[in-house]
Tab-separated table of C-alpha atoms and ligand atoms in Angstrom:
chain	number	residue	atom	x	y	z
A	1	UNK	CA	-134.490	-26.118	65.413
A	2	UNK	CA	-132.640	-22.986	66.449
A	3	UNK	CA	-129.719	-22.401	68.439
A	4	UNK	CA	-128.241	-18.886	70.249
A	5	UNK	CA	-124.812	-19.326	69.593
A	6	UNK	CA	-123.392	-15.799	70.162
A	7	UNK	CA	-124.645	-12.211	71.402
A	8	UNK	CA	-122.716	-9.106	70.774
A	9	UNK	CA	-124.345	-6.061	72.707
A	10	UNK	CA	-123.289	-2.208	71.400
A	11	UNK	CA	-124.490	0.434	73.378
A	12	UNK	CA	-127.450	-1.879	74.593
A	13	UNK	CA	-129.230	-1.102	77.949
A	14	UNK	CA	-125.985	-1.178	80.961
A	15	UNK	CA	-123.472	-2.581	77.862
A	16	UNK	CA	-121.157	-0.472	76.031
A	17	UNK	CA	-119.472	-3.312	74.076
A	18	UNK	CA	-120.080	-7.386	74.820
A	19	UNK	CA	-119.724	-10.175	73.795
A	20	UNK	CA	-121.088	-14.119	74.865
A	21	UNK	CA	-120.612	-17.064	73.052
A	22	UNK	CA	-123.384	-19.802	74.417
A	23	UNK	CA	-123.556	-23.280	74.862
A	24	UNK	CA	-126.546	-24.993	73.177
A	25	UNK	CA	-128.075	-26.890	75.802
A	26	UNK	CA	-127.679	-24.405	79.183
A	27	UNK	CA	-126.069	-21.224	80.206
A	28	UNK	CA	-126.060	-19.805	83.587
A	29	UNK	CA	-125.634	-15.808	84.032
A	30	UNK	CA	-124.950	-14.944	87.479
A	31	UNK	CA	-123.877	-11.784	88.990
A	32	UNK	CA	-124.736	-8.823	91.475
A	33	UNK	CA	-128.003	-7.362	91.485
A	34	UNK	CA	-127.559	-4.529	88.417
A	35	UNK	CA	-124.913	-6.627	86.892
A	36	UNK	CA	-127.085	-7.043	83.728
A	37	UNK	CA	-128.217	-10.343	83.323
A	38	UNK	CA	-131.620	-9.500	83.048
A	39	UNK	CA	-130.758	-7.077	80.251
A	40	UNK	CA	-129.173	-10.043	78.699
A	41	UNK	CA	-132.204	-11.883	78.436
A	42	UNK	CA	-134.164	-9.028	76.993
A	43	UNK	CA	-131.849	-8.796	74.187
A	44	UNK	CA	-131.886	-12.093	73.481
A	45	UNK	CA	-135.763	-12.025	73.620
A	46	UNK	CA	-135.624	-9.010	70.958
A	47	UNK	CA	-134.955	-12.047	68.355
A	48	UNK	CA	-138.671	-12.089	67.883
A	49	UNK	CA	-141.669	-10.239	66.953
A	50	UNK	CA	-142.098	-7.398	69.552
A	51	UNK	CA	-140.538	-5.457	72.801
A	52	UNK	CA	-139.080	-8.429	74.635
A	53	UNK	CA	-139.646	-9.859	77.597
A	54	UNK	CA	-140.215	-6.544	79.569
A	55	UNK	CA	-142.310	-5.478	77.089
A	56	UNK	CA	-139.756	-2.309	77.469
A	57	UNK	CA	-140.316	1.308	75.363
A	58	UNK	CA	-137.458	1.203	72.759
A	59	UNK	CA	-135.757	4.228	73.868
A	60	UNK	CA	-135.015	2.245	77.337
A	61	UNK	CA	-133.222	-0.152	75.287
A	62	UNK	CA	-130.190	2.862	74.396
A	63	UNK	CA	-127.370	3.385	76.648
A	64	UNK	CA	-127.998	6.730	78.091
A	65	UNK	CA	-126.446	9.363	76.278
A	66	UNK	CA	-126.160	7.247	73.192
A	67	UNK	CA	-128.622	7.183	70.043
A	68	UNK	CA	-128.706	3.788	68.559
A	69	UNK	CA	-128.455	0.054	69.933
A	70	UNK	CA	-127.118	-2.682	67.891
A	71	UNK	CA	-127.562	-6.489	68.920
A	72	UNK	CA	-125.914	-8.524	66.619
A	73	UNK	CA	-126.659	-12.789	66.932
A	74	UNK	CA	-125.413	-15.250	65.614
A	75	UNK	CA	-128.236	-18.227	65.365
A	76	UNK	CA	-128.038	-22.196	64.027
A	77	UNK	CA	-131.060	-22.798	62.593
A	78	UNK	CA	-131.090	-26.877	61.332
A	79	UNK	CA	-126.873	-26.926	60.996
A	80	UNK	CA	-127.290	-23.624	59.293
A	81	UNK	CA	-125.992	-20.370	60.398
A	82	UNK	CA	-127.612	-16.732	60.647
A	83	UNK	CA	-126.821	-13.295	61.206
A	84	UNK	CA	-129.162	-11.344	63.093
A	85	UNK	CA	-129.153	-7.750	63.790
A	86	UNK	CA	-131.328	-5.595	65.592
A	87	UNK	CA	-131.319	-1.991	66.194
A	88	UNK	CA	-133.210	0.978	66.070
A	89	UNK	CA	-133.743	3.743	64.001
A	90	UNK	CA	-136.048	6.796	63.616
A	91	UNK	CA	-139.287	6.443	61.530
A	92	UNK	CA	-142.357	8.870	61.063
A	93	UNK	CA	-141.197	10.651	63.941
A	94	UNK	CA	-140.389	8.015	66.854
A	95	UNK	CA	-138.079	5.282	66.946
A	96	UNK	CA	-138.665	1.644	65.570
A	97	UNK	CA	-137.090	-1.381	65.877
A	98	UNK	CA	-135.132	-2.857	62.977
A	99	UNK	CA	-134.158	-6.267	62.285
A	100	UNK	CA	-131.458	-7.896	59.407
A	101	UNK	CA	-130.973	-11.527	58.716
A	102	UNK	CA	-127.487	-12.168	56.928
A	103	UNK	CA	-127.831	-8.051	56.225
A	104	UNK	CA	-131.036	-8.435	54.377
A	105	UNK	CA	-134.286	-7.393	55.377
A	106	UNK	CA	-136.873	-8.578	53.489
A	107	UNK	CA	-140.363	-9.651	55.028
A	108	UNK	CA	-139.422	-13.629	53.901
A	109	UNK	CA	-135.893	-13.412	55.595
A	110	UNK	CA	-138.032	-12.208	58.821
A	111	UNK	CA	-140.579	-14.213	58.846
A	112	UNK	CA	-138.570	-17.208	58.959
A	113	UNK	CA	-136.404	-16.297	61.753
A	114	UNK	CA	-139.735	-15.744	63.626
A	115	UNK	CA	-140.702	-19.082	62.700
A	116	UNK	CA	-138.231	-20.780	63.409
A	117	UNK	CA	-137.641	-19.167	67.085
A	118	UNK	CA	-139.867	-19.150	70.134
A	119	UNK	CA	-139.184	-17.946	73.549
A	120	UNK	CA	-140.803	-18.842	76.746
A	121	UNK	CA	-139.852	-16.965	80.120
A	122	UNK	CA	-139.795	-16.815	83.736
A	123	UNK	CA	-139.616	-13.454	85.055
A	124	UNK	CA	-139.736	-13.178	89.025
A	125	UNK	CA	-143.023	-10.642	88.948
A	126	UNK	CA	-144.475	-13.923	87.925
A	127	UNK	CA	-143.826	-15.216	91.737
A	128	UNK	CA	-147.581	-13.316	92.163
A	129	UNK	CA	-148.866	-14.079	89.039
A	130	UNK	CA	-152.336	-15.519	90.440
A	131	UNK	CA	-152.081	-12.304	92.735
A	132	UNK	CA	-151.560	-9.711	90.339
A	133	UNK	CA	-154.198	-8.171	87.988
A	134	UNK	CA	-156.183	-10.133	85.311
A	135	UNK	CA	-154.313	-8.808	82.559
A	136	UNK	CA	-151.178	-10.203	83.790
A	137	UNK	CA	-152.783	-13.704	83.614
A	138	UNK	CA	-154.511	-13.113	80.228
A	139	UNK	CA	-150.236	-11.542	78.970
A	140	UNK	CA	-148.843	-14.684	80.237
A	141	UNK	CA	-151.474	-17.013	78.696
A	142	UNK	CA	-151.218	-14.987	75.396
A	143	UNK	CA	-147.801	-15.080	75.221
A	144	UNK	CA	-148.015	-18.959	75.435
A	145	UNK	CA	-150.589	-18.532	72.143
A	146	UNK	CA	-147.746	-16.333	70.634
A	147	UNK	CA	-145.531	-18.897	70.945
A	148	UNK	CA	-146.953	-20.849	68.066
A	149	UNK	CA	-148.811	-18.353	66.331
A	150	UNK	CA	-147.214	-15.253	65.405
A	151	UNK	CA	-150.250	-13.662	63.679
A	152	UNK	CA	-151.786	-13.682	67.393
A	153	UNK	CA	-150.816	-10.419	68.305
A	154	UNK	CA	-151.954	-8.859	65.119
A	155	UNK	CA	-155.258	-10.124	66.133
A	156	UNK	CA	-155.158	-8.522	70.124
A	157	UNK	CA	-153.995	-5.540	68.033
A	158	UNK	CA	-156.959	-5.019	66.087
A	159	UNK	CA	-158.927	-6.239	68.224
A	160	UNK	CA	-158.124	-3.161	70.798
A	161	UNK	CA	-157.790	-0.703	67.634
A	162	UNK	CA	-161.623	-1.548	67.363
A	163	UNK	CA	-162.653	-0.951	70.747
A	164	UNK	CA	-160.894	2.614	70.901
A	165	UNK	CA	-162.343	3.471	67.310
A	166	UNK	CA	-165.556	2.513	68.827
A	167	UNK	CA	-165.014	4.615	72.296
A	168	UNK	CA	-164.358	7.423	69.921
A	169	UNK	CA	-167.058	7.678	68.831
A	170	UNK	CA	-169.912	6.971	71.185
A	171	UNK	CA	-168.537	10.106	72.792
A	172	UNK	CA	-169.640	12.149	70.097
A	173	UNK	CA	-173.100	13.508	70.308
A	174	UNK	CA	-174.243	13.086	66.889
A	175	UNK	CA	-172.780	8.965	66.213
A	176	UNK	CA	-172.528	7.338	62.651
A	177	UNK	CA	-174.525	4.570	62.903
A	178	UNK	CA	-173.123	2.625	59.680
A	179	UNK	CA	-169.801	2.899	61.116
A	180	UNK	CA	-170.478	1.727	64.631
A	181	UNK	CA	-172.100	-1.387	63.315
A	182	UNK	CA	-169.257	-2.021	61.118
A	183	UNK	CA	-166.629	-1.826	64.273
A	184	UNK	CA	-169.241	-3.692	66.594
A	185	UNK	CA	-168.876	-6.717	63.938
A	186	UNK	CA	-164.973	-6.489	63.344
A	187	UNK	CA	-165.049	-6.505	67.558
A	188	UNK	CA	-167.233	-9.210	68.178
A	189	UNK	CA	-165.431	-11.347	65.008
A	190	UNK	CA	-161.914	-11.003	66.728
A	191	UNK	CA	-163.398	-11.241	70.201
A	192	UNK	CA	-165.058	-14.752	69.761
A	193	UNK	CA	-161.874	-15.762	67.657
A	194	UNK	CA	-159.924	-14.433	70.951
A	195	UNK	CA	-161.597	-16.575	73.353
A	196	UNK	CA	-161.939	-19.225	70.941
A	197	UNK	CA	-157.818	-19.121	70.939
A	198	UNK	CA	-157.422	-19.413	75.108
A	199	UNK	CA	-160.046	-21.422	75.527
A	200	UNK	CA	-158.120	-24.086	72.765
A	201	UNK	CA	-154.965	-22.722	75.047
A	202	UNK	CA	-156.257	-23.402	77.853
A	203	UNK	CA	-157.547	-27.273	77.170
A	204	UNK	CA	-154.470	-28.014	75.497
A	205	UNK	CA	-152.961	-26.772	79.107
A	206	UNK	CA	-154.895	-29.145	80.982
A	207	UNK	CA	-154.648	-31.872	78.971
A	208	UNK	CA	-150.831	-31.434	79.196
A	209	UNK	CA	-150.837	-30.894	83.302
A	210	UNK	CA	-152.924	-34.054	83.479
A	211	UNK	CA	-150.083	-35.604	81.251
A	212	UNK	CA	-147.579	-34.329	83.718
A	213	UNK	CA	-148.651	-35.554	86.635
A	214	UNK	CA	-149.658	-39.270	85.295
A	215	UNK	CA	-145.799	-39.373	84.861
A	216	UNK	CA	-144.014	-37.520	87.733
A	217	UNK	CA	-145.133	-37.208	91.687
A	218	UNK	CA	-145.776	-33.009	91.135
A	219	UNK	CA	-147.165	-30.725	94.065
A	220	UNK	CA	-150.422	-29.793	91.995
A	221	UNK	CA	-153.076	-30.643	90.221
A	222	UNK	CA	-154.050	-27.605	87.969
A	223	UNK	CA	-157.201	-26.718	85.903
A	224	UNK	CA	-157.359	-23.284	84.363
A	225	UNK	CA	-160.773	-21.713	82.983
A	226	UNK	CA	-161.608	-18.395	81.353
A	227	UNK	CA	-163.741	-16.540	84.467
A	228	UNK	CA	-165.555	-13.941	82.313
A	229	UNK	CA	-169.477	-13.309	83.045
A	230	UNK	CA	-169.925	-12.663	79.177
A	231	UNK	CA	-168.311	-15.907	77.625
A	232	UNK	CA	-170.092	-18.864	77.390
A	233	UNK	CA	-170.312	-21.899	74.980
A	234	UNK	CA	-173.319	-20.478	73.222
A	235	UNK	CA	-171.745	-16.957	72.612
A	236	UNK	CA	-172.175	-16.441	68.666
A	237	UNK	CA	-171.532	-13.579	66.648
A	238	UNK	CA	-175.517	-12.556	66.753
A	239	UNK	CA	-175.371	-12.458	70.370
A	240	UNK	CA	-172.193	-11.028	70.878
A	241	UNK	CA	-174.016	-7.761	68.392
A	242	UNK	CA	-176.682	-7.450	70.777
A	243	UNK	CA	-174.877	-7.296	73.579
A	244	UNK	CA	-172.298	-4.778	72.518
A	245	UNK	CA	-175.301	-3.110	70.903
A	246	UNK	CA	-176.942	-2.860	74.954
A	247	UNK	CA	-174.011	-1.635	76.565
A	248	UNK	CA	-173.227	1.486	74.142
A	249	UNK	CA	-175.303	3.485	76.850
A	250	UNK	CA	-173.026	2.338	79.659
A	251	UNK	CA	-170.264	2.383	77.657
A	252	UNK	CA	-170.629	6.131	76.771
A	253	UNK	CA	-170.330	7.023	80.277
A	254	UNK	CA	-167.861	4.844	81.641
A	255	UNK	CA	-165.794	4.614	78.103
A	256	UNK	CA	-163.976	1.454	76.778
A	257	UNK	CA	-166.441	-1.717	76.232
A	258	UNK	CA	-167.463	-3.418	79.075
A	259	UNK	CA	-167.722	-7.371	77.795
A	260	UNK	CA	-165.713	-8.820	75.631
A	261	UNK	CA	-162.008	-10.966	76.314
A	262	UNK	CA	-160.201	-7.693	77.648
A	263	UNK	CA	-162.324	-8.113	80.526
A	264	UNK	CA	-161.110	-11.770	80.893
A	265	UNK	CA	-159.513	-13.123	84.034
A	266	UNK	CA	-157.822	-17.099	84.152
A	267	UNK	CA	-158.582	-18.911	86.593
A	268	UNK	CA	-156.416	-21.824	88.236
A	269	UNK	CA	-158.150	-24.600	90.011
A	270	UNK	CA	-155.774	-26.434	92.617
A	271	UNK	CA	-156.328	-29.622	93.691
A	272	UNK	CA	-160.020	-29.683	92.820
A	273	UNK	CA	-160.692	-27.159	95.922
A	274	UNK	CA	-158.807	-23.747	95.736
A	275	UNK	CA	-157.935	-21.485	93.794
A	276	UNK	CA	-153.786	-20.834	93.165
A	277	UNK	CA	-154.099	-17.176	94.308
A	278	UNK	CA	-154.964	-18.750	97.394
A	279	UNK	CA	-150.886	-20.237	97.558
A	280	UNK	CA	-147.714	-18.554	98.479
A	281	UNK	CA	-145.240	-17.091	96.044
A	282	UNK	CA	-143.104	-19.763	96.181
A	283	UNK	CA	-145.819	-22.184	95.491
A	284	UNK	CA	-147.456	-19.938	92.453
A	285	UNK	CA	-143.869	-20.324	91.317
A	286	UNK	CA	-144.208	-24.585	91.091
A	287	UNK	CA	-147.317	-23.470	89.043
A	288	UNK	CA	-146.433	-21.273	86.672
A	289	UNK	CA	-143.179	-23.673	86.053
A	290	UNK	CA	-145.176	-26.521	85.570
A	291	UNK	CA	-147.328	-24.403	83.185
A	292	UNK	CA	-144.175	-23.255	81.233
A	293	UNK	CA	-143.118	-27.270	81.113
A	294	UNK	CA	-146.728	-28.257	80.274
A	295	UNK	CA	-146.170	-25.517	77.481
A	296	UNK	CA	-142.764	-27.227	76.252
A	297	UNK	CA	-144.331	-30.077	75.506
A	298	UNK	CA	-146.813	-29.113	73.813
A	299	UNK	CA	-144.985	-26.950	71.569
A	300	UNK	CA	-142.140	-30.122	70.900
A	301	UNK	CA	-144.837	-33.044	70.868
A	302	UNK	CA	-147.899	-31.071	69.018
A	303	UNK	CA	-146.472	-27.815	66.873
A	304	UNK	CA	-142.664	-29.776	66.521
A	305	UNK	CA	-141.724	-25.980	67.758
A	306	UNK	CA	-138.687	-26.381	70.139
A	307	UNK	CA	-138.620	-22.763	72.342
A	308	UNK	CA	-135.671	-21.476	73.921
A	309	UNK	CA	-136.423	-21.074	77.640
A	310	UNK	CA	-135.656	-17.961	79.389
A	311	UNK	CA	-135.414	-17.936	82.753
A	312	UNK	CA	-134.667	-14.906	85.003
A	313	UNK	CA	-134.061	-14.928	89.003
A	314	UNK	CA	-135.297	-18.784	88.733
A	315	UNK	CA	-133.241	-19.855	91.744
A	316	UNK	CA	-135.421	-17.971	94.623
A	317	UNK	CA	-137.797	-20.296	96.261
A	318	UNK	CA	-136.210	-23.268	95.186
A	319	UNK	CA	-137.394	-25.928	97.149
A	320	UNK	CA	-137.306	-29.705	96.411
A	321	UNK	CA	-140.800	-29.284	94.065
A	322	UNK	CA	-139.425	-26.389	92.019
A	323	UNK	CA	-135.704	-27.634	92.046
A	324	UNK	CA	-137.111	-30.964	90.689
A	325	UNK	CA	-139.775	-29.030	88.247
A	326	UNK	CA	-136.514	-26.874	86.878
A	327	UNK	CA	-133.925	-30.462	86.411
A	328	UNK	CA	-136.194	-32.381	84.567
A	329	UNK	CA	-136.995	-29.449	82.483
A	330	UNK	CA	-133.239	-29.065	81.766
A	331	UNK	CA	-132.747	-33.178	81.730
A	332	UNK	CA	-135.693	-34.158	79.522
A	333	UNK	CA	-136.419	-31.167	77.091
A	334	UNK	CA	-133.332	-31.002	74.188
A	335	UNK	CA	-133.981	-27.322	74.206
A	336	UNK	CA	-131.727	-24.445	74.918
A	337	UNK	CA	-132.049	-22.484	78.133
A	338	UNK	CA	-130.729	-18.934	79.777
A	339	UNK	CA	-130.733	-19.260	83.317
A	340	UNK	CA	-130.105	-16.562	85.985
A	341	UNK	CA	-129.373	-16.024	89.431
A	342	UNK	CA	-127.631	-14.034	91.928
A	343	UNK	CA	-124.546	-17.071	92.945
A	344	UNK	CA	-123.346	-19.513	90.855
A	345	UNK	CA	-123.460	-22.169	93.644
A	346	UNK	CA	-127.375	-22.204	93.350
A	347	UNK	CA	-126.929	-23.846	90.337
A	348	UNK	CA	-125.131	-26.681	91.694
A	349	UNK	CA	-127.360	-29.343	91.223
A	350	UNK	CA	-127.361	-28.513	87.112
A	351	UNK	CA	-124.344	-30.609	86.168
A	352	UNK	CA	-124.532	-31.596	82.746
A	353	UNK	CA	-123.225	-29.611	79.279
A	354	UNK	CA	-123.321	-26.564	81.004
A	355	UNK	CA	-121.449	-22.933	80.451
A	356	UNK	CA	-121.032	-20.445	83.515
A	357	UNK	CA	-121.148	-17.036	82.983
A	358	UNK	CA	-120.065	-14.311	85.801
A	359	UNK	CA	-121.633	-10.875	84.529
A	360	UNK	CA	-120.472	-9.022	87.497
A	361	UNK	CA	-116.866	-9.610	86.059
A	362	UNK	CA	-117.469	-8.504	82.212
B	1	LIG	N1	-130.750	2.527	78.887
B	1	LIG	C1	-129.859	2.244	79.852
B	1	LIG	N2	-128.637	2.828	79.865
B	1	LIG	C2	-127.744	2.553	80.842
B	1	LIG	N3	-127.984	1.694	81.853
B	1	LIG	C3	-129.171	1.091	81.892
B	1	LIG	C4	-130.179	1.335	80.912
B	1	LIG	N4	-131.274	0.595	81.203
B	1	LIG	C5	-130.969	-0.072	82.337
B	1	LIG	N5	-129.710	0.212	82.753
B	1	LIG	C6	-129.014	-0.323	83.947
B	1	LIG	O1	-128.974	-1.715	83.900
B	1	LIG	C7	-128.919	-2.190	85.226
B	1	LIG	C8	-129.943	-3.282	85.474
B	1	LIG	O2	-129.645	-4.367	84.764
B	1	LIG	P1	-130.453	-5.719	84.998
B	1	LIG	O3	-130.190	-6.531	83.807
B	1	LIG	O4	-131.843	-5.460	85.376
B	1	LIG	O5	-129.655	-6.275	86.277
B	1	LIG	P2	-129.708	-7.709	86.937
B	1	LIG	O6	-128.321	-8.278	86.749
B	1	LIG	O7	-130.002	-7.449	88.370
B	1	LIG	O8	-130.748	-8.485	86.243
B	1	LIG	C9	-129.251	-1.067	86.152
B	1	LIG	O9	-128.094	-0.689	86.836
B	1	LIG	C10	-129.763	0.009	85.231
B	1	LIG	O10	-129.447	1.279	85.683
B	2	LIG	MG1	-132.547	-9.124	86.990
């Protein structure tokens, strides 16, 4: 299982130089608003496959006025220990992201730092996350799928690379019908092997609510569902032709596809009789917290994955649900977690194995 054991930031977002050393079980960044402890977070979440948890454009990551970032880690993977830099660097024109384990960066050094880490994160947008758009709720369930499948995104990715090639070209006037039927199959393979992954997400989710709240007195019940007027249990690749095959009229006009699991939205079920766009943020935040523990364990008990938590601005809202939802995520998961917040008194009810860090002062 892997450990953060050190960060070193150069030139990084609001850092110049720094440098933390973490405990393995929790560390608490707190700090003024702009002090940085988000930004510490992101880099940490750069350890993976991706843009981090902001999903940020890699020029953001560079201190203005500076050309290249450098976060260098130091990880424990199972009592062994690992060098990890990341930085970027120009290629074809724009600027990439690079990553070295113990200075070498070959694709079997990379993929097993990716497989042996997994994040999972709070951010505070997600105070409104059954109030914001679908695709916010379809990122946040993906992510989850991400966690223990890092070959997910390739599939979104292709997935969308089909649907542009596809609006491409049923703007033209004169359209290549061999080609179109080749990119309405590749869609409507990764698009039933899309829902077919949340829906399996999504189960798994349920079962491990229902698990949850067998064991502990928790505010909600929760049931999540795909809401999308296209998927259904019979959906097959045959039908899934046809009906991309009817919509290329409508499509034309309005451009993009109109069915398929882009159009998705989750649903959450609360207590068998509303649904959890219906609560307030504070309560939305009990929800998606007992999604991201229902998601802990069942990355430790069914994948034997064990995620580093991330956990940004987690202390607003805290009220005996969510303050019990956060210490016996911290008291019964041997994981490691990041926490911030604005004060460290808000953390005073985390007592054990703990490290305090005040950003505002570094
Ligand atoms: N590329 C950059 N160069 C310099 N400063 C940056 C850069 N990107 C963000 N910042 C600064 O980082 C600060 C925000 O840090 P953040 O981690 O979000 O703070 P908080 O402690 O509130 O979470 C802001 O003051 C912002 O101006
Ligand atoms: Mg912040």
């Amino acid at each position: 299982m892997a450990k953060i054991k050190k960060i070193k930031l150069n030139n990084f977002r609001n850092f110049k130089k720094f440098e933390l050393s973490f405990n393995s079980k929790t560390n608490i960044l707190f700090g003024d608003n702009g002090s940085g402890k988000t930004n510490i977070l992101e880099s940490i979440s750069l350890i993976s496959k991706g843009r981090g948890i902001r999903n940020s454009q890699l020029a953001n990551f560079i201190r203005k006025n500076e050309k290249k970032f450098l976060i260098s880690s130091q990880l424990e993977i199972d009592n062994n220990s690992y060098d990890i830099d990341i930085f970027n660097d120009y290629k074809d024109d724009k600027y990439k992201k690079f990553i070295k384990v113990n200075n070498d960066s070959s694709k079997e050094s990379l993929n097993f730092v990716y497989s042996s880490l997994s994040f999972l994160f709070f951010l505070p947008e997600m105070e409104r996350l059954f109030q914001a758009s679908p695709s916010s709720r379809r990122n946040f369930i993906d992510r989850f799928i991400f966690s223990y499948d890092k070959e997910y995104n390739k599939l979104i990715n292709k997935y969308k690379k089909f649907i542009f090639e596809r609006s491409k070209i049923l703007k033209n006037s004169h359209i290549d019908l061999n080609w179109i039927n080749f990119l309405e199959n590749e869609i409507s393979k990764h698009g039933l092997k899309i829902y077919e992954f949340r829906q399996k997400q999504l189960i798994n989710l349920n079962k491990q609510i229902k698990d949850l709240n067998s064991l502990n007195k928790y505010e909600f019940k929760i049931e999540l569902n795909i809401q999308d007027s296209f998927y259904n249990s019979d959906l097959n690749l045959d039908n899934y032709l046809v009906s991309l095959h009817n919509s290329r009229e409508s499509d034309k006009i309005l451009g993009g596809a109109k069915i398929g699991p882009h159009k998705s939205d989750i649903d959450a079920r609360i207590n068998d009789t509303f649904d959890a766009s219906n609560l307030s943020t504070g309560q939305q935040k009990t929800v998606v917290l007992m999604l991201i523990l229902a998601q802990c364990n069942f990355l430790i008990n069914q994948k034997k994955i064990q995620p580093i938590l991330l956990l940004d601005e987690i202390c607003s809202h805290l009220d005996v649900y969510n303050r019990k939802l956060l210490s016996d995520m911290i008291n019964n998961l041997d994981i490691q977690f990041f926490l911030t917040g604005t004060e460290k008194s808000l953390f005073s009810f985390i007592s054990t194995n703990v490290n305090f860090y005040n950003i505002t002062d570094l």
